[in-house]
mmCIF file of C-alpha atoms in Angstrom:
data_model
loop_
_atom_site.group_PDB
_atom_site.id
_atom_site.type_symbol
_atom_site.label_atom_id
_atom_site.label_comp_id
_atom_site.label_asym_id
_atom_site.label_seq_id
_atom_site.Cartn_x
_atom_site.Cartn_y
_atom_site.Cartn_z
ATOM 1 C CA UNK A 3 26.517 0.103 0.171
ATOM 2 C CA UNK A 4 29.424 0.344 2.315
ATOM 3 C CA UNK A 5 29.995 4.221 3.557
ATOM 4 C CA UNK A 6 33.805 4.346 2.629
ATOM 5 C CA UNK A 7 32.960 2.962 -1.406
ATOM 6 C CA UNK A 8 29.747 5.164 -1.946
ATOM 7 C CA UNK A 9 31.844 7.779 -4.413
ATOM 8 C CA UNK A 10 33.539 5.010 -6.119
ATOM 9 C CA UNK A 11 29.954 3.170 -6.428
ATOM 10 C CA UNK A 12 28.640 6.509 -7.848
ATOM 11 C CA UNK A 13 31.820 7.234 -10.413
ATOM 12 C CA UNK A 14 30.881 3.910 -11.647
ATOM 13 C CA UNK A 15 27.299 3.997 -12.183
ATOM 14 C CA UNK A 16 27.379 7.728 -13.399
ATOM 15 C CA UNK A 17 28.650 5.542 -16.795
ATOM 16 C CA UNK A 18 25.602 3.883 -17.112
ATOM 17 C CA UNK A 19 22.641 5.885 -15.824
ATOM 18 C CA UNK A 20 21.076 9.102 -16.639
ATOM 19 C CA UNK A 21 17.957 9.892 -14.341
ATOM 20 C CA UNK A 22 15.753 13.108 -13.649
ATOM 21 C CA UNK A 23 13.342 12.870 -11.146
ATOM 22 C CA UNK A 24 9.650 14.353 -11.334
ATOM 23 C CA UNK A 25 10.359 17.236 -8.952
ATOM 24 C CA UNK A 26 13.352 18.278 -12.078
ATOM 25 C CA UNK A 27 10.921 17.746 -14.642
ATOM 26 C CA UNK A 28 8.080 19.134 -13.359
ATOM 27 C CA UNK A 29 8.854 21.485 -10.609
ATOM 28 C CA UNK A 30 5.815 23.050 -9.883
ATOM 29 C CA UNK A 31 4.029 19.492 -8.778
ATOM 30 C CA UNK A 32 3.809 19.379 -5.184
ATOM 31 C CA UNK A 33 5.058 16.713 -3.464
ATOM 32 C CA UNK A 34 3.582 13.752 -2.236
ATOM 33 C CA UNK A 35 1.768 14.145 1.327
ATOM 34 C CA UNK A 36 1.587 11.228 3.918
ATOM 35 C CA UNK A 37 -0.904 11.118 6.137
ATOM 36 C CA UNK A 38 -0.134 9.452 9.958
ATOM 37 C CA UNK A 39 1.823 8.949 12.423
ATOM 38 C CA UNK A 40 5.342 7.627 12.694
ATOM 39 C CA UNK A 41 6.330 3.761 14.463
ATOM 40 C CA UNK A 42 9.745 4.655 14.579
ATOM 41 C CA UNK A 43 12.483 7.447 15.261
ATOM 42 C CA UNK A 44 15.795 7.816 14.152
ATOM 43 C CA UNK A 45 18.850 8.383 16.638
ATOM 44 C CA UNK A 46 18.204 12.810 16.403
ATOM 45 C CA UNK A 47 14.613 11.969 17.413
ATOM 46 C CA UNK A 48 12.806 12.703 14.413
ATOM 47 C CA UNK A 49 10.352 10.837 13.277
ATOM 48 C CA UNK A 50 11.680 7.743 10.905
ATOM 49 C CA UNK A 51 9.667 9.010 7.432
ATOM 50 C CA UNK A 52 9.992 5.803 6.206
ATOM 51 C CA UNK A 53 7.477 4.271 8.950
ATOM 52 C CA UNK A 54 4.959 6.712 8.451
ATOM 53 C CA UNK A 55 1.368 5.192 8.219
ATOM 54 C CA UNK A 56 -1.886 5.306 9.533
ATOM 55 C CA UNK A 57 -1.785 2.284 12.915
ATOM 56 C CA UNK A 58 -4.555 0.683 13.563
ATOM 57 C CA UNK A 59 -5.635 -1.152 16.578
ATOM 58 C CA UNK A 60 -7.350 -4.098 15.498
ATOM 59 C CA UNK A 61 -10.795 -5.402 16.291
ATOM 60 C CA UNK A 62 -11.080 -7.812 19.281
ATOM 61 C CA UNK A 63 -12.398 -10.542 16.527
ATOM 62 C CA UNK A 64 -9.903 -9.832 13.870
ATOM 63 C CA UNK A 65 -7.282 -9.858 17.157
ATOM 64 C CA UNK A 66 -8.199 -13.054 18.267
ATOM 65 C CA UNK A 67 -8.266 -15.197 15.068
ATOM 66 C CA UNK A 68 -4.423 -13.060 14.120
ATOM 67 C CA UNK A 69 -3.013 -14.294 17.434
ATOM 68 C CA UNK A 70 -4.395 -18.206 17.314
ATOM 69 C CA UNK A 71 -2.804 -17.932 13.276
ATOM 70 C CA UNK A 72 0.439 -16.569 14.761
ATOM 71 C CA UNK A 73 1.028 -19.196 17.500
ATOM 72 C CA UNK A 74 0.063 -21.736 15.455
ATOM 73 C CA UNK A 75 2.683 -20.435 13.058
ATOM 74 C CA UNK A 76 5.220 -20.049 15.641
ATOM 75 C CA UNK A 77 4.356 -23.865 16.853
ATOM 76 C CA UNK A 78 5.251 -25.296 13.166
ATOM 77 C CA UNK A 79 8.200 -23.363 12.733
ATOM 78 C CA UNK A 80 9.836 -24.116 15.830
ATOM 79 C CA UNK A 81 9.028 -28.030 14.896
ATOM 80 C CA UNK A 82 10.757 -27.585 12.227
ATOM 81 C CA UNK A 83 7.730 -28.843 9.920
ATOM 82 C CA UNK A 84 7.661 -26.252 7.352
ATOM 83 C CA UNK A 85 9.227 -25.717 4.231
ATOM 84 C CA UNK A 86 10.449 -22.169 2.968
ATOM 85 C CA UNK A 87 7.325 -22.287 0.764
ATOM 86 C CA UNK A 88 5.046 -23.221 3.724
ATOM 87 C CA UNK A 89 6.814 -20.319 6.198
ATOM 88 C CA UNK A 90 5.756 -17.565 3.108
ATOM 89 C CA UNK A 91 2.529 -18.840 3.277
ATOM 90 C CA UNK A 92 2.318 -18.301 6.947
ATOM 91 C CA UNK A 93 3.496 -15.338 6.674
ATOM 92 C CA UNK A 94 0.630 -14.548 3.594
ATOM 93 C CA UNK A 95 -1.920 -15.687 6.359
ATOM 94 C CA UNK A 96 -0.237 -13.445 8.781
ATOM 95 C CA UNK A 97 -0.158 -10.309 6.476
ATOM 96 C CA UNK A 98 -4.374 -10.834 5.377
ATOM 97 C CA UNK A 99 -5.316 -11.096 8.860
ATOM 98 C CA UNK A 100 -3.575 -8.037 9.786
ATOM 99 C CA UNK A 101 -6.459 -6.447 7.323
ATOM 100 C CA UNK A 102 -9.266 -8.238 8.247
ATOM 101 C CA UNK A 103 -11.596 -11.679 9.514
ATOM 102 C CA UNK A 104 -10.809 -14.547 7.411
ATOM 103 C CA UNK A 105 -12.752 -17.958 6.911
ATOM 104 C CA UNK A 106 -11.493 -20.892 5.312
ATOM 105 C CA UNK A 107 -13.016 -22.759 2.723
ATOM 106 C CA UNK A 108 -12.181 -26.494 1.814
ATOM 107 C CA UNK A 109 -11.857 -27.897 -1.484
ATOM 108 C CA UNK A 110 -9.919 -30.560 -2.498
ATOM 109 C CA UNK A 111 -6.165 -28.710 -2.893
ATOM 110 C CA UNK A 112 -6.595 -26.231 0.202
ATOM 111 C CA UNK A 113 -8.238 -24.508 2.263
ATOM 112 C CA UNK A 114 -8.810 -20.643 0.501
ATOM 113 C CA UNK A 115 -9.087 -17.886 2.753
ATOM 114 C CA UNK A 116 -12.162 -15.324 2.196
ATOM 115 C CA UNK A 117 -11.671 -12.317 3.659
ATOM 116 C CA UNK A 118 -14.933 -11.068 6.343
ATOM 117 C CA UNK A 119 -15.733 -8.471 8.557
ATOM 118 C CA UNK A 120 -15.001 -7.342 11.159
ATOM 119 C CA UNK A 121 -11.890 -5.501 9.595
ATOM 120 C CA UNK A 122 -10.417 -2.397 11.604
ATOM 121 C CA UNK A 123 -9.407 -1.223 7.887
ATOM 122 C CA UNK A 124 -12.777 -1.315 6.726
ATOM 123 C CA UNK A 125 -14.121 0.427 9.460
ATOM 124 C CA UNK A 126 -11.812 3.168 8.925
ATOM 125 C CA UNK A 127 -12.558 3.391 5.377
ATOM 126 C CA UNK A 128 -16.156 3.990 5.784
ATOM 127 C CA UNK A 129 -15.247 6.556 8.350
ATOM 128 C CA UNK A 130 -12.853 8.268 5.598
ATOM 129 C CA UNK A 131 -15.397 7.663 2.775
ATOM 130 C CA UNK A 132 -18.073 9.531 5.303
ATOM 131 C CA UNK A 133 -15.807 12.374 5.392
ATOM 132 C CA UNK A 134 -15.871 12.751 1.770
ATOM 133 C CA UNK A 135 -18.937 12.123 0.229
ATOM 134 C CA UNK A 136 -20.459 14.475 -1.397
ATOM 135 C CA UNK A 137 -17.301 16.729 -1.815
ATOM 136 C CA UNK A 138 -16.316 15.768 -5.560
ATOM 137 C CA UNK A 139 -12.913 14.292 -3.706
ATOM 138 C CA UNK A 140 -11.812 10.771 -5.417
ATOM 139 C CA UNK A 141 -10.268 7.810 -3.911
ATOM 140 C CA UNK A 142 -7.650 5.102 -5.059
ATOM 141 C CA UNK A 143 -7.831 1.747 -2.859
ATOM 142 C CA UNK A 144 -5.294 -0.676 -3.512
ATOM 143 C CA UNK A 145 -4.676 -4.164 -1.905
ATOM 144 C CA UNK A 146 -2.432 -6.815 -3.404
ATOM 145 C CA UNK A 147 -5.426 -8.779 -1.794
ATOM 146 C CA UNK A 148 -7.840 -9.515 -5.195
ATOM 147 C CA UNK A 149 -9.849 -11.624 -2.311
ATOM 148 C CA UNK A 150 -10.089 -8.107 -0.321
ATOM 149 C CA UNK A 151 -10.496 -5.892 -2.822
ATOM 150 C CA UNK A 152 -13.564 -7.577 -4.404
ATOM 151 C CA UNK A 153 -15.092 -8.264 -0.259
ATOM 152 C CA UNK A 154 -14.474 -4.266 0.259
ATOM 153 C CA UNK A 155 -16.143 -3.154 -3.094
ATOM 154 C CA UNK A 156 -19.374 -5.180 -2.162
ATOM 155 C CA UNK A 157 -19.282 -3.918 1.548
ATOM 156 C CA UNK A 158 -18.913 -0.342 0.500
ATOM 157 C CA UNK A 159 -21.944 -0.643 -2.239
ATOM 158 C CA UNK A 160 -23.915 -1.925 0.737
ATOM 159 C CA UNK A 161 -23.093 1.064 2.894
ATOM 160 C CA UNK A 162 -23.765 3.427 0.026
ATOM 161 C CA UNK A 163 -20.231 3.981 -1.562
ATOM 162 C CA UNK A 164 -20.390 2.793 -5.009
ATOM 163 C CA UNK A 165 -16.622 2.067 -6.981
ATOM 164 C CA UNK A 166 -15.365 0.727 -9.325
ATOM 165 C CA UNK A 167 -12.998 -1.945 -9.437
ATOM 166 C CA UNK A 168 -9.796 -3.408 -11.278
ATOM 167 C CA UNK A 169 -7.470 -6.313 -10.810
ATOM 168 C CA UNK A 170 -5.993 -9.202 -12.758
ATOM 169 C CA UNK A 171 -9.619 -10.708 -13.502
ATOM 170 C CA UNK A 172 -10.316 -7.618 -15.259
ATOM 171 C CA UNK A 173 -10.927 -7.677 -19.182
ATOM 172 C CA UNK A 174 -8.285 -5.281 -21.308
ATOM 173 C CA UNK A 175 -11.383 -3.524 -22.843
ATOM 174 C CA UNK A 176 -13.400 -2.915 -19.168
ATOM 175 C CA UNK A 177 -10.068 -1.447 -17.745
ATOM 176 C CA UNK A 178 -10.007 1.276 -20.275
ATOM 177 C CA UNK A 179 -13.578 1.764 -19.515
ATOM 178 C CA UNK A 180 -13.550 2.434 -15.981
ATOM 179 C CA UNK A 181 -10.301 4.239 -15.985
ATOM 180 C CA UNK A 182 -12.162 6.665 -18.525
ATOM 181 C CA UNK A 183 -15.335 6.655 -16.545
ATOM 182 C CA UNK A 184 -13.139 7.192 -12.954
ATOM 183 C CA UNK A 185 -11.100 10.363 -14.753
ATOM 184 C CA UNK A 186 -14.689 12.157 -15.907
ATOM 185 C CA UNK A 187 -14.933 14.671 -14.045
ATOM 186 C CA UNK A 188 -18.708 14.870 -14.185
ATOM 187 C CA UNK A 189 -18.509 11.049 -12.768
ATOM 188 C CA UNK A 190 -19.995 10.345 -9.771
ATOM 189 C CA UNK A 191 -18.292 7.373 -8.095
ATOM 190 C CA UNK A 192 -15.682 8.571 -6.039
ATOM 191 C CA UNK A 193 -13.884 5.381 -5.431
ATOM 192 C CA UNK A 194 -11.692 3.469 -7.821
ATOM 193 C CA UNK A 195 -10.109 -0.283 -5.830
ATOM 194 C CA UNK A 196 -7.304 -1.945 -7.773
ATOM 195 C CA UNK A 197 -4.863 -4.629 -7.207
ATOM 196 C CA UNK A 198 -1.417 -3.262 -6.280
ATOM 197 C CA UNK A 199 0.385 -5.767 -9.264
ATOM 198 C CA UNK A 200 -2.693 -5.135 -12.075
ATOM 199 C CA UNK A 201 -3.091 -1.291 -11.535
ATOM 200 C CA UNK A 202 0.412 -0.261 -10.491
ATOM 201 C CA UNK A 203 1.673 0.432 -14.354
ATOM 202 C CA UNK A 204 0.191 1.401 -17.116
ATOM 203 C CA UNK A 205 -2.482 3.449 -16.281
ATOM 204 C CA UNK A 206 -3.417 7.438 -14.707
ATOM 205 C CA UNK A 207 -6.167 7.873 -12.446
ATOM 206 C CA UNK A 208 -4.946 11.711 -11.406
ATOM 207 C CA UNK A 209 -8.511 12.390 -11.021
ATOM 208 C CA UNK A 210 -8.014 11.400 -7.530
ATOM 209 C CA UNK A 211 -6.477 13.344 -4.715
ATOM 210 C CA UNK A 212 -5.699 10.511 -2.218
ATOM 211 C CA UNK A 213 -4.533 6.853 -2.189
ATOM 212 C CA UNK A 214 -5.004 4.379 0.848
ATOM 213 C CA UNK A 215 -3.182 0.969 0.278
ATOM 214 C CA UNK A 216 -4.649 -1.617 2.724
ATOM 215 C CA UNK A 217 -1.049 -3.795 2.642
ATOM 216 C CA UNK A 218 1.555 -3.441 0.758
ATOM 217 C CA UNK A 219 4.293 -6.082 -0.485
ATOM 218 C CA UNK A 220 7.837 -6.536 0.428
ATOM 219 C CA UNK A 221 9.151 -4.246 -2.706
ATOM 220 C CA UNK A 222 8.856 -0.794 -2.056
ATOM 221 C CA UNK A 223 8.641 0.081 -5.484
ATOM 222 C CA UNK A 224 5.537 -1.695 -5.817
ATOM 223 C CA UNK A 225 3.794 0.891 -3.767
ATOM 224 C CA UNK A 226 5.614 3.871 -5.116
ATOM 225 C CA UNK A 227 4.191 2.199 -8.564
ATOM 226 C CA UNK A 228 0.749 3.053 -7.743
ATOM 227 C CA UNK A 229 1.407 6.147 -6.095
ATOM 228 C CA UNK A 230 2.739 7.525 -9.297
ATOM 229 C CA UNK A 231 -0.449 6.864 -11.175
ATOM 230 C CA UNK A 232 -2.077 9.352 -9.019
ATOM 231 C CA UNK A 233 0.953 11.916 -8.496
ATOM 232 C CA UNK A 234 1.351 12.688 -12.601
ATOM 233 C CA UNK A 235 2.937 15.384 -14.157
ATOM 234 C CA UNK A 236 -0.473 15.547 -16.256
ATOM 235 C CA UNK A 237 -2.457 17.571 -13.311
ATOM 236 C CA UNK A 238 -0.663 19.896 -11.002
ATOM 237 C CA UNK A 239 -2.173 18.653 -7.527
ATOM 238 C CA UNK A 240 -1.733 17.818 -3.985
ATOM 239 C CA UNK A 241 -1.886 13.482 -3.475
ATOM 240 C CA UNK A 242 -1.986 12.801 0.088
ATOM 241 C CA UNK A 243 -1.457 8.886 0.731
ATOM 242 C CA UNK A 244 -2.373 7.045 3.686
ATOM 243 C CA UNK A 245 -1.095 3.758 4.797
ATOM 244 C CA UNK A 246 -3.155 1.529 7.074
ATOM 245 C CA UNK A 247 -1.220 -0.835 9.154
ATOM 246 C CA UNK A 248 -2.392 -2.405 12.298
ATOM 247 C CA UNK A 249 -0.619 -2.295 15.645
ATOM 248 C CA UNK A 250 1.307 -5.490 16.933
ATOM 249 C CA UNK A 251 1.311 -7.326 13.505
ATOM 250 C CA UNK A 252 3.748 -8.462 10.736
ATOM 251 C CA UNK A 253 2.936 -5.279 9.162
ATOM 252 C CA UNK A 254 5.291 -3.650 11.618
ATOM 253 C CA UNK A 255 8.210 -5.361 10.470
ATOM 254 C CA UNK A 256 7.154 -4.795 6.930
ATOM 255 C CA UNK A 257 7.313 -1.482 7.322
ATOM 256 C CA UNK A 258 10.769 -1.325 8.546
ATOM 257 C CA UNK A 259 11.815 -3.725 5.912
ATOM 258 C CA UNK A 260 10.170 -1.884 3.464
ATOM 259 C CA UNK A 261 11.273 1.251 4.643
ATOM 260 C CA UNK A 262 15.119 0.537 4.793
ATOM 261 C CA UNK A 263 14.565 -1.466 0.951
ATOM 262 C CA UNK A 264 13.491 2.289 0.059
ATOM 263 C CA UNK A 265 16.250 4.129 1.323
ATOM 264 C CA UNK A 266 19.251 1.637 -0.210
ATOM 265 C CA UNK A 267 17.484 1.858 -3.418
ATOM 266 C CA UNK A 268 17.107 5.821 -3.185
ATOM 267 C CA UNK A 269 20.905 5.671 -2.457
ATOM 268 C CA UNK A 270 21.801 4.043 -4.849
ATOM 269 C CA UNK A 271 20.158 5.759 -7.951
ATOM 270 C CA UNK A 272 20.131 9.317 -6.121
ATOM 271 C CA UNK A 273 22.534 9.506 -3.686
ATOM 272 C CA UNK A 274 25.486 10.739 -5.598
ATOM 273 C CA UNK A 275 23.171 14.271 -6.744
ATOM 274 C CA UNK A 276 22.608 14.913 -2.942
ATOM 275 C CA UNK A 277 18.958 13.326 -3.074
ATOM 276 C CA UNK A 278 17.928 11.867 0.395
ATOM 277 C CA UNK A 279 14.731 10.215 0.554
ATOM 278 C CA UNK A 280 12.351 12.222 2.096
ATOM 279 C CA UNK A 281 8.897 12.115 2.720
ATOM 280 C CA UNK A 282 6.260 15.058 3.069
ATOM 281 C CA UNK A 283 4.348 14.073 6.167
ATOM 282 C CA UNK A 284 0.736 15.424 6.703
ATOM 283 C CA UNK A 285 0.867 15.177 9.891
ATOM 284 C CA UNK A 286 2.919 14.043 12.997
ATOM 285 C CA UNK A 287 -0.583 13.990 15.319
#
């Protein structure tokens, strides 16, 4: 959007588009908290909202394997050997590793990564989870990672934190179950995982208080998807969400990539009632 042509973009759409966001609708919802620290800062000095997450060194392991994966990478692309399809799936590699170990099995297509500890992400989960057991607090885990999701859910039954669990593999008739079960009240699993694609529409699990997304994709409004089936106008309470990204990783530039996607698209349906994006941070320590 070109400074000089944002009224003229606005006049134009205002034909077209009638929107009210949640904070018109329902005003006395708080807004959405998030939790960490800033990478960035804009020109004032402020800290750059849309970088906001929780960064993660990762383990020496996890480290090791990312930065053999990323030269190796590097080493292909330079040589010009891959194909725009074989550079995403670098990249793919690139983005799981920044969560965790991988091995590779062999089959006769390719070789599938499993996701295995040691994960910095994991270990701060179980730290979190510590926190919070016991408490009645309930959790939302998402990962666009099926792969990660399912290697997380086992690891945290093993260490005492029982979930429950949705993605694409999931039957129509055991997602309403466990949605039900997770939104009892009287339940006592605290922790509900979910693909980012199968549990970002469609569903409400307000029973929780806070969301940590272990990656994220490259559309903003994937994320904000599953945010929003915490955040509901259905229960009037505080959602605090915490990205985990690790330090000196793709993740970093998905973050500003992701972040300056957000703000074009806020622009663009918001700007022209004065609505900047802005996001509630937790905290800046």
């Amino acid at each position: 959007l070109l400074p000089h042509r944002q009224d003229a973009f606005d006049t134009m759409l205002a034909n077209y588009m009638l929107r009210r966001t949640k904070a018109e609708v329902a005003p006395d919802l708080p807004p959405k908290m998030y939790a960490g620290t800033p990478l960035a800062y804009l020109d004032d000095g402020s800290p750059d909202p849309t970088t906001v997450g929780v960064w993660l060194e990762m383990d020496p392991t996890q480290a090791k394997f990312y930065k053999e994966m990323e030269r190796e990478a590097l080493a292909r692309i330079e040589g010009g050997t891959l194909t725009a399809n074989g550079i995403l799936a670098e990249m793919t590699r690139l983005k799981q590793f920044s969560s965790s170990t991988y091995r590779f099995t062999s089959d006769s297509d390719s070789d599938r990564p499993v996701p295995i500890l040691p994960s910095n992400k994991y270990d701060w989960l179980v730290e979190f989870l510590a926190e919070r057991q016991g408490t009645g607090r309930k959790v939302v885990i998402a990962s666009q990672y099926t792969s990660l999701i399912n290697m997380a859910s086992e690891q945290l039954t093993r260490d005492g934190f029982p979930s429950y669990v949705l993605t694409g593999e999931t039957k129509q008739g055991d997602r309403a179950t466990l949605i039900s079960q997770f939104q009892n009240a009287d339940d006592s699993v605290q922790v509900f995982l979910i693909n980012t694609k199968a549990g970002g529409v469609a569903i409400t699990l307000d029973a929780a208080d806070e969301l940590v997304f272990l990656d994220e994709t490259y559309i903003p409004d994937d994320q904000i998807q599953v945010e929003d089936r915490i955040h509901r106008v259905s229960r009037l309470h505080q959602v605090t969400i915490y990205y985990l990204r690790s330090l000196g990783t793709i993740e970093e530039s998905i973050a500003a990539i992701t972040g300056a996607r957000d703000v074009l698209t806020r622009r663009a349906l918001d700007g022209s009632r004065g609505i900047d994006i802005s996001r509630k941070l937790l905290s800046n320590a």
